[in-house]
Amino acid sequence: MEFFIPKLNVLNILSFNYNNMNNRNLILEPFSCIMRIILLEYKPNGTKISIQNNSILYNDPTFYQGILRSFYGDNREDIHNLYSPILKGFEWYNIQDSNMNRYFFEKLIIGLEKLNSVYDENTIIYHSISHYITMIKDLLETNDLTKFKDISKQESPLIDNLKNIWDNDEIYIIYKNLNYINNSEDEELKNTYIKSIEDILSYKEKQVENYINNSSTSY
């Protein structure tokens, strides 16, 4: 059996790995982060994630998945980087007066469960994701962020400005597309809606990356 392994420029890989390892604490825009995890529900079993340029990427379950993840320096720190944007999502998108926001976090649990199914139950990554799932369920029930937020931890001054990346109409479009995906039995139509959401996310993530890069020179 032949496996296709993409041709990779070794110097590019080494350069990428060096830069990536020196920038692990990336800022993730909360809504885009949450949506990327939600979309894992519709990805092939075994799909993993990595973080690059302030966005979440999907690593398909192919023969060379592990090789590429090693080259790109992906590790459990990527999972730890999900914690803050999930909490910030609860802070920004109130679940008490919005069924739509509650729906997003309920779908987030499904995405995290899909991601957790990839890992062995004895690994730190598995327990980290399990903790996030428990935390989200607790927040959906109590809406008490004080139990999980570390007030002593300094937050990037760039974070709060990211809330303006999305307006309410755009979020509602995402919500409607998710409903279409779940209610449709037409696989081709489902994939069309999934691609539509991913295209919007890619555009927003590029905005976030540009904003952070332009703003970082001021700090």
PDB file of C-alpha atoms in Angstrom:
ATOM      1  CA  MET A   1       0.000   0.000   0.000  1.00  0.00           C
ATOM      2  CA  GLU A   2       1.308   3.443  -0.887  1.00  0.00           C
ATOM      3  CA  PHE A   3       0.819   6.425   1.368  1.00  0.00           C
ATOM      4  CA  PHE A   4       0.943   9.981   0.142  1.00  0.00           C
ATOM      5  CA  ILE A   5       3.278  12.076   2.254  1.00  0.00           C
ATOM      6  CA  PRO A   6       3.386  15.757   1.286  1.00  0.00           C
ATOM      7  CA  LYS A   7       6.687  17.209   0.166  1.00  0.00           C
ATOM      8  CA  LEU A   8       7.889  19.487   2.940  1.00  0.00           C
ATOM      9  CA  ASN A   9      10.735  21.947   2.833  1.00  0.00           C
ATOM     10  CA  VAL A  10      12.970  21.041   5.792  1.00  0.00           C
ATOM     11  CA  LEU A  11      14.103  24.614   6.386  1.00  0.00           C
ATOM     12  CA  ASN A  12      10.499  25.803   6.434  1.00  0.00           C
ATOM     13  CA  ILE A  13       9.589  23.107   8.947  1.00  0.00           C
ATOM     14  CA  LEU A  14      12.486  23.973  11.254  1.00  0.00           C
ATOM     15  CA  SER A  15      11.719  27.675  10.999  1.00  0.00           C
ATOM     16  CA  PHE A  16       8.034  27.097  11.678  1.00  0.00           C
ATOM     17  CA  ASN A  17       8.797  24.831  14.624  1.00  0.00           C
ATOM     18  CA  TYR A  18      11.182  27.351  16.185  1.00  0.00           C
ATOM     19  CA  ASN A  19       8.709  30.214  15.871  1.00  0.00           C
ATOM     20  CA  ASN A  20       5.818  28.075  17.039  1.00  0.00           C
ATOM     21  CA  MET A  21       7.580  26.852  20.176  1.00  0.00           C
ATOM     22  CA  ASN A  22       8.449  30.420  21.090  1.00  0.00           C
ATOM     23  CA  ASN A  23       4.849  31.536  20.775  1.00  0.00           C
ATOM     24  CA  ARG A  24       2.794  28.866  22.500  1.00  0.00           C
ATOM     25  CA  ASN A  25       0.657  31.214  24.593  1.00  0.00           C
ATOM     26  CA  LEU A  26      -1.347  32.421  21.634  1.00  0.00           C
ATOM     27  CA  ILE A  27      -4.405  34.600  21.941  1.00  0.00           C
ATOM     28  CA  LEU A  28      -7.515  32.847  20.650  1.00  0.00           C
ATOM     29  CA  GLU A  29     -10.636  34.864  19.891  1.00  0.00           C
ATOM     30  CA  PRO A  30     -13.342  33.181  22.005  1.00  0.00           C
ATOM     31  CA  PHE A  31     -16.220  32.778  19.549  1.00  0.00           C
ATOM     32  CA  SER A  32     -14.012  31.496  16.719  1.00  0.00           C
ATOM     33  CA  CYS A  33     -12.335  29.086  19.152  1.00  0.00           C
ATOM     34  CA  ILE A  34     -15.694  27.776  20.366  1.00  0.00           C
ATOM     35  CA  MET A  35     -16.976  27.365  16.809  1.00  0.00           C
ATOM     36  CA  ARG A  36     -13.867  25.478  15.679  1.00  0.00           C
ATOM     37  CA  ILE A  37     -14.377  22.977  18.485  1.00  0.00           C
ATOM     38  CA  ILE A  38     -18.101  22.705  17.722  1.00  0.00           C
ATOM     39  CA  LEU A  39     -17.291  21.807  14.109  1.00  0.00           C
ATOM     40  CA  LEU A  40     -15.229  18.823  15.299  1.00  0.00           C
ATOM     41  CA  GLU A  41     -18.567  17.014  15.563  1.00  0.00           C
ATOM     42  CA  TYR A  42     -18.661  16.904  11.755  1.00  0.00           C
ATOM     43  CA  LYS A  43     -15.004  15.972  11.230  1.00  0.00           C
ATOM     44  CA  PRO A  44     -13.723  12.402  10.734  1.00  0.00           C
ATOM     45  CA  ASN A  45     -13.145  10.343  13.876  1.00  0.00           C
ATOM     46  CA  GLY A  46      -9.555  10.772  15.020  1.00  0.00           C
ATOM     47  CA  THR A  47      -9.257  14.431  14.017  1.00  0.00           C
ATOM     48  CA  LYS A  48      -6.968  16.418  16.328  1.00  0.00           C
ATOM     49  CA  ILE A  49      -6.386  20.147  16.625  1.00  0.00           C
ATOM     50  CA  SER A  50      -3.385  22.441  16.712  1.00  0.00           C
ATOM     51  CA  ILE A  51      -2.988  26.178  17.151  1.00  0.00           C
ATOM     52  CA  GLN A  52      -1.251  28.378  14.622  1.00  0.00           C
ATOM     53  CA  ASN A  53      -1.426  32.117  13.986  1.00  0.00           C
ATOM     54  CA  ASN A  54      -4.135  32.679  16.611  1.00  0.00           C
ATOM     55  CA  SER A  55      -6.479  30.098  15.134  1.00  0.00           C
ATOM     56  CA  ILE A  56      -7.364  26.433  15.542  1.00  0.00           C
ATOM     57  CA  LEU A  57      -6.436  24.053  12.738  1.00  0.00           C
ATOM     58  CA  TYR A  58      -7.739  20.538  12.148  1.00  0.00           C
ATOM     59  CA  ASN A  59      -5.289  17.646  11.809  1.00  0.00           C
ATOM     60  CA  ASP A  60      -6.984  14.942   9.774  1.00  0.00           C
ATOM     61  CA  PRO A  61      -6.490  11.320  10.918  1.00  0.00           C
ATOM     62  CA  THR A  62      -4.098  10.407   8.103  1.00  0.00           C
ATOM     63  CA  PHE A  63      -0.954   8.297   8.021  1.00  0.00           C
ATOM     64  CA  TYR A  64       1.289  11.341   8.491  1.00  0.00           C
ATOM     65  CA  GLN A  65      -0.775  13.126  11.196  1.00  0.00           C
ATOM     66  CA  GLY A  66       1.691  12.268  13.973  1.00  0.00           C
ATOM     67  CA  ILE A  67       4.723  13.175  11.876  1.00  0.00           C
ATOM     68  CA  LEU A  68       3.393  16.612  11.011  1.00  0.00           C
ATOM     69  CA  ARG A  69       2.263  17.293  14.586  1.00  0.00           C
ATOM     70  CA  SER A  70       5.778  16.503  15.802  1.00  0.00           C
ATOM     71  CA  PHE A  71       7.337  18.756  13.175  1.00  0.00           C
ATOM     72  CA  TYR A  72       5.010  21.614  14.074  1.00  0.00           C
ATOM     73  CA  GLY A  73       5.620  21.282  17.810  1.00  0.00           C
ATOM     74  CA  ASP A  74       2.010  20.406  18.683  1.00  0.00           C
ATOM     75  CA  ASN A  75       1.528  19.128  22.217  1.00  0.00           C
ATOM     76  CA  ARG A  76      -0.826  19.256  25.172  1.00  0.00           C
ATOM     77  CA  GLU A  77      -0.198  22.994  25.565  1.00  0.00           C
ATOM     78  CA  ASP A  78      -2.556  23.478  22.621  1.00  0.00           C
ATOM     79  CA  ILE A  79      -5.336  21.990  24.742  1.00  0.00           C
ATOM     80  CA  HIS A  80      -4.440  24.239  27.691  1.00  0.00           C
ATOM     81  CA  ASN A  81      -4.819  27.265  25.427  1.00  0.00           C
ATOM     82  CA  LEU A  82      -8.548  26.501  25.095  1.00  0.00           C
ATOM     83  CA  TYR A  83      -9.313  27.217  28.750  1.00  0.00           C
ATOM     84  CA  SER A  84      -9.267  31.021  28.724  1.00  0.00           C
ATOM     85  CA  PRO A  85     -11.281  31.562  25.518  1.00  0.00           C
ATOM     86  CA  ILE A  86     -13.973  29.149  26.736  1.00  0.00           C
ATOM     87  CA  LEU A  87     -14.310  31.068  30.010  1.00  0.00           C
ATOM     88  CA  LYS A  88     -14.254  34.393  28.174  1.00  0.00           C
ATOM     89  CA  GLY A  89     -16.996  33.048  25.928  1.00  0.00           C
ATOM     90  CA  PHE A  90     -19.234  32.522  28.953  1.00  0.00           C
ATOM     91  CA  GLU A  91     -18.402  36.047  30.101  1.00  0.00           C
ATOM     92  CA  TRP A  92     -19.249  37.627  26.744  1.00  0.00           C
ATOM     93  CA  TYR A  93     -22.208  35.515  25.633  1.00  0.00           C
ATOM     94  CA  ASN A  94     -24.771  35.382  28.413  1.00  0.00           C
ATOM     95  CA  ILE A  95     -26.654  32.082  28.565  1.00  0.00           C
ATOM     96  CA  GLN A  96     -29.375  33.212  30.953  1.00  0.00           C
ATOM     97  CA  ASP A  97     -31.293  35.303  28.449  1.00  0.00           C
ATOM     98  CA  SER A  98     -30.243  33.656  25.181  1.00  0.00           C
ATOM     99  CA  ASN A  99     -31.184  30.171  24.005  1.00  0.00           C
ATOM    100  CA  MET A 100     -28.835  30.719  21.084  1.00  0.00           C
ATOM    101  CA  ASN A 101     -25.815  31.206  23.345  1.00  0.00           C
ATOM    102  CA  ARG A 102     -26.799  28.212  25.448  1.00  0.00           C
ATOM    103  CA  TYR A 103     -27.054  26.170  22.251  1.00  0.00           C
ATOM    104  CA  PHE A 104     -23.472  27.079  21.315  1.00  0.00           C
ATOM    105  CA  PHE A 105     -22.109  25.856  24.647  1.00  0.00           C
ATOM    106  CA  GLU A 106     -24.166  22.663  24.513  1.00  0.00           C
ATOM    107  CA  LYS A 107     -22.689  21.992  21.068  1.00  0.00           C
ATOM    108  CA  LEU A 108     -19.248  22.845  22.439  1.00  0.00           C
ATOM    109  CA  ILE A 109     -19.562  19.916  24.850  1.00  0.00           C
ATOM    110  CA  ILE A 110     -20.265  17.574  21.926  1.00  0.00           C
ATOM    111  CA  GLY A 111     -17.199  18.859  20.074  1.00  0.00           C
ATOM    112  CA  LEU A 112     -14.978  18.390  23.116  1.00  0.00           C
ATOM    113  CA  GLU A 113     -16.310  14.875  23.655  1.00  0.00           C
ATOM    114  CA  LYS A 114     -15.465  14.082  20.030  1.00  0.00           C
ATOM    115  CA  LEU A 115     -11.952  15.451  20.548  1.00  0.00           C
ATOM    116  CA  ASN A 116     -11.529  13.543  23.806  1.00  0.00           C
ATOM    117  CA  SER A 117     -12.396  10.261  22.093  1.00  0.00           C
ATOM    118  CA  VAL A 118      -9.072  10.506  20.258  1.00  0.00           C
ATOM    119  CA  TYR A 119      -6.975  10.275  23.428  1.00  0.00           C
ATOM    120  CA  ASP A 120      -6.226   7.520  25.897  1.00  0.00           C
ATOM    121  CA  GLU A 121      -8.057   7.887  29.213  1.00  0.00           C
ATOM    122  CA  ASN A 122      -4.759   7.791  31.114  1.00  0.00           C
ATOM    123  CA  THR A 123      -3.293  10.869  29.406  1.00  0.00           C
ATOM    124  CA  ILE A 124      -3.105  14.421  30.734  1.00  0.00           C
ATOM    125  CA  ILE A 125      -4.800  15.686  27.576  1.00  0.00           C
ATOM    126  CA  TYR A 126      -7.805  13.428  28.168  1.00  0.00           C
ATOM    127  CA  HIS A 127      -8.204  14.640  31.747  1.00  0.00           C
ATOM    128  CA  SER A 128      -7.775  18.275  30.698  1.00  0.00           C
ATOM    129  CA  ILE A 129     -10.553  17.996  28.121  1.00  0.00           C
ATOM    130  CA  SER A 130     -12.730  16.112  30.607  1.00  0.00           C
ATOM    131  CA  HIS A 131     -12.231  18.996  33.037  1.00  0.00           C
ATOM    132  CA  TYR A 132     -13.369  21.489  30.381  1.00  0.00           C
ATOM    133  CA  ILE A 133     -16.494  19.428  29.712  1.00  0.00           C
ATOM    134  CA  THR A 134     -17.319  19.278  33.434  1.00  0.00           C
ATOM    135  CA  MET A 135     -16.673  23.010  33.741  1.00  0.00           C
ATOM    136  CA  ILE A 136     -19.006  23.879  30.850  1.00  0.00           C
ATOM    137  CA  LYS A 137     -21.773  21.676  32.241  1.00  0.00           C
ATOM    138  CA  ASP A 138     -21.376  23.374  35.607  1.00  0.00           C
ATOM    139  CA  LEU A 139     -21.479  26.847  34.041  1.00  0.00           C
ATOM    140  CA  LEU A 140     -24.573  25.948  32.026  1.00  0.00           C
ATOM    141  CA  GLU A 141     -26.246  25.027  35.293  1.00  0.00           C
ATOM    142  CA  THR A 142     -24.934  27.732  37.645  1.00  0.00           C
ATOM    143  CA  ASN A 143     -23.502  30.460  35.385  1.00  0.00           C
ATOM    144  CA  ASP A 144     -20.973  31.127  38.170  1.00  0.00           C
ATOM    145  CA  LEU A 145     -17.649  32.084  36.591  1.00  0.00           C
ATOM    146  CA  THR A 146     -15.979  32.874  39.911  1.00  0.00           C
ATOM    147  CA  LYS A 147     -15.382  29.173  40.563  1.00  0.00           C
ATOM    148  CA  PHE A 148     -13.136  28.859  37.534  1.00  0.00           C
ATOM    149  CA  LYS A 149     -11.648  32.280  36.880  1.00  0.00           C
ATOM    150  CA  ASP A 150      -8.219  33.102  38.289  1.00  0.00           C
ATOM    151  CA  ILE A 151      -8.488  36.804  39.126  1.00  0.00           C
ATOM    152  CA  SER A 152      -4.771  36.940  39.914  1.00  0.00           C
ATOM    153  CA  LYS A 153      -3.861  35.984  36.360  1.00  0.00           C
ATOM    154  CA  GLN A 154      -3.119  38.967  34.169  1.00  0.00           C
ATOM    155  CA  GLU A 155      -5.117  39.081  30.960  1.00  0.00           C
ATOM    156  CA  SER A 156      -3.803  40.469  27.695  1.00  0.00           C
ATOM    157  CA  PRO A 157      -5.028  44.041  27.098  1.00  0.00           C
ATOM    158  CA  LEU A 158      -5.905  42.957  23.563  1.00  0.00           C
ATOM    159  CA  ILE A 159      -8.595  40.466  24.565  1.00  0.00           C
ATOM    160  CA  ASP A 160     -11.589  42.687  25.233  1.00  0.00           C
ATOM    161  CA  ASN A 161     -11.228  44.514  21.917  1.00  0.00           C
ATOM    162  CA  LEU A 162     -11.712  41.200  20.135  1.00  0.00           C
ATOM    163  CA  LYS A 163     -15.370  41.157  21.131  1.00  0.00           C
ATOM    164  CA  ASN A 164     -16.004  43.671  18.356  1.00  0.00           C
ATOM    165  CA  ILE A 165     -14.770  41.202  15.744  1.00  0.00           C
ATOM    166  CA  TRP A 166     -18.268  39.673  15.599  1.00  0.00           C
ATOM    167  CA  ASP A 167     -21.585  41.487  15.478  1.00  0.00           C
ATOM    168  CA  ASN A 168     -24.903  39.958  16.533  1.00  0.00           C
ATOM    169  CA  ASP A 169     -26.128  39.416  12.975  1.00  0.00           C
ATOM    170  CA  GLU A 170     -23.009  37.446  12.058  1.00  0.00           C
ATOM    171  CA  ILE A 171     -23.340  35.254  15.130  1.00  0.00           C
ATOM    172  CA  TYR A 172     -26.983  34.621  14.276  1.00  0.00           C
ATOM    173  CA  ILE A 173     -25.985  33.552  10.745  1.00  0.00           C
ATOM    174  CA  ILE A 174     -23.604  30.992  12.262  1.00  0.00           C
ATOM    175  CA  TYR A 175     -26.381  29.808  14.563  1.00  0.00           C
ATOM    176  CA  LYS A 176     -28.824  29.339  11.674  1.00  0.00           C
ATOM    177  CA  ASN A 177     -26.235  27.488   9.618  1.00  0.00           C
ATOM    178  CA  LEU A 178     -25.604  25.092  12.505  1.00  0.00           C
ATOM    179  CA  ASN A 179     -29.325  24.433  12.719  1.00  0.00           C
ATOM    180  CA  TYR A 180     -29.474  23.754   8.991  1.00  0.00           C
ATOM    181  CA  ILE A 181     -26.592  21.283   9.350  1.00  0.00           C
ATOM    182  CA  ASN A 182     -28.312  19.414  12.164  1.00  0.00           C
ATOM    183  CA  ASN A 183     -31.733  19.345  10.525  1.00  0.00           C
ATOM    184  CA  SER A 184     -30.714  18.435   6.987  1.00  0.00           C
ATOM    185  CA  GLU A 185     -30.444  14.856   5.754  1.00  0.00           C
ATOM    186  CA  ASP A 186     -28.707  15.981   2.564  1.00  0.00           C
ATOM    187  CA  GLU A 187     -24.981  15.357   3.140  1.00  0.00           C
ATOM    188  CA  GLU A 188     -23.935  17.596   0.270  1.00  0.00           C
ATOM    189  CA  LEU A 189     -26.020  20.439   1.671  1.00  0.00           C
ATOM    190  CA  LYS A 190     -24.585  19.840   5.147  1.00  0.00           C
ATOM    191  CA  ASN A 191     -21.060  20.112   3.782  1.00  0.00           C
ATOM    192  CA  THR A 192     -22.006  23.339   2.027  1.00  0.00           C
ATOM    193  CA  TYR A 193     -23.167  24.884   5.297  1.00  0.00           C
ATOM    194  CA  ILE A 194     -20.090  23.595   7.133  1.00  0.00           C
ATOM    195  CA  LYS A 195     -17.835  25.149   4.496  1.00  0.00           C
ATOM    196  CA  SER A 196     -19.785  28.390   4.772  1.00  0.00           C
ATOM    197  CA  ILE A 197     -19.121  28.541   8.517  1.00  0.00           C
ATOM    198  CA  GLU A 198     -15.456  27.632   8.055  1.00  0.00           C
ATOM    199  CA  ASP A 199     -14.991  30.340   5.418  1.00  0.00           C
ATOM    200  CA  ILE A 200     -16.448  32.943   7.777  1.00  0.00           C
ATOM    201  CA  LEU A 201     -14.232  31.694  10.617  1.00  0.00           C
ATOM    202  CA  SER A 202     -11.120  31.828   8.437  1.00  0.00           C
ATOM    203  CA  TYR A 203     -11.885  35.426   7.520  1.00  0.00           C
ATOM    204  CA  LYS A 204     -12.435  36.392  11.160  1.00  0.00           C
ATOM    205  CA  GLU A 205      -9.296  34.569  12.300  1.00  0.00           C
ATOM    206  CA  LYS A 206      -7.273  36.491   9.737  1.00  0.00           C
ATOM    207  CA  GLN A 207      -8.710  39.725  11.129  1.00  0.00           C
ATOM    208  CA  VAL A 208      -7.701  38.635  14.624  1.00  0.00           C
ATOM    209  CA  GLU A 209      -4.185  37.732  13.520  1.00  0.00           C
ATOM    210  CA  ASN A 210      -3.730  41.087  11.775  1.00  0.00           C
ATOM    211  CA  TYR A 211      -5.112  42.981  14.761  1.00  0.00           C
ATOM    212  CA  ILE A 212      -2.809  41.208  17.218  1.00  0.00           C
ATOM    213  CA  ASN A 213       0.249  41.599  14.999  1.00  0.00           C
ATOM    214  CA  ASN A 214      -0.437  45.300  14.485  1.00  0.00           C
ATOM    215  CA  SER A 215      -1.209  45.901  18.156  1.00  0.00           C
ATOM    216  CA  SER A 216       1.707  43.934  19.579  1.00  0.00           C
ATOM    217  CA  THR A 217       4.154  46.646  18.539  1.00  0.00           C
ATOM    218  CA  SER A 218       2.432  48.966  21.021  1.00  0.00           C
ATOM    219  CA  TYR A 219       3.105  46.718  24.032  1.00  0.00           C
TER     220      TYR A 219
END
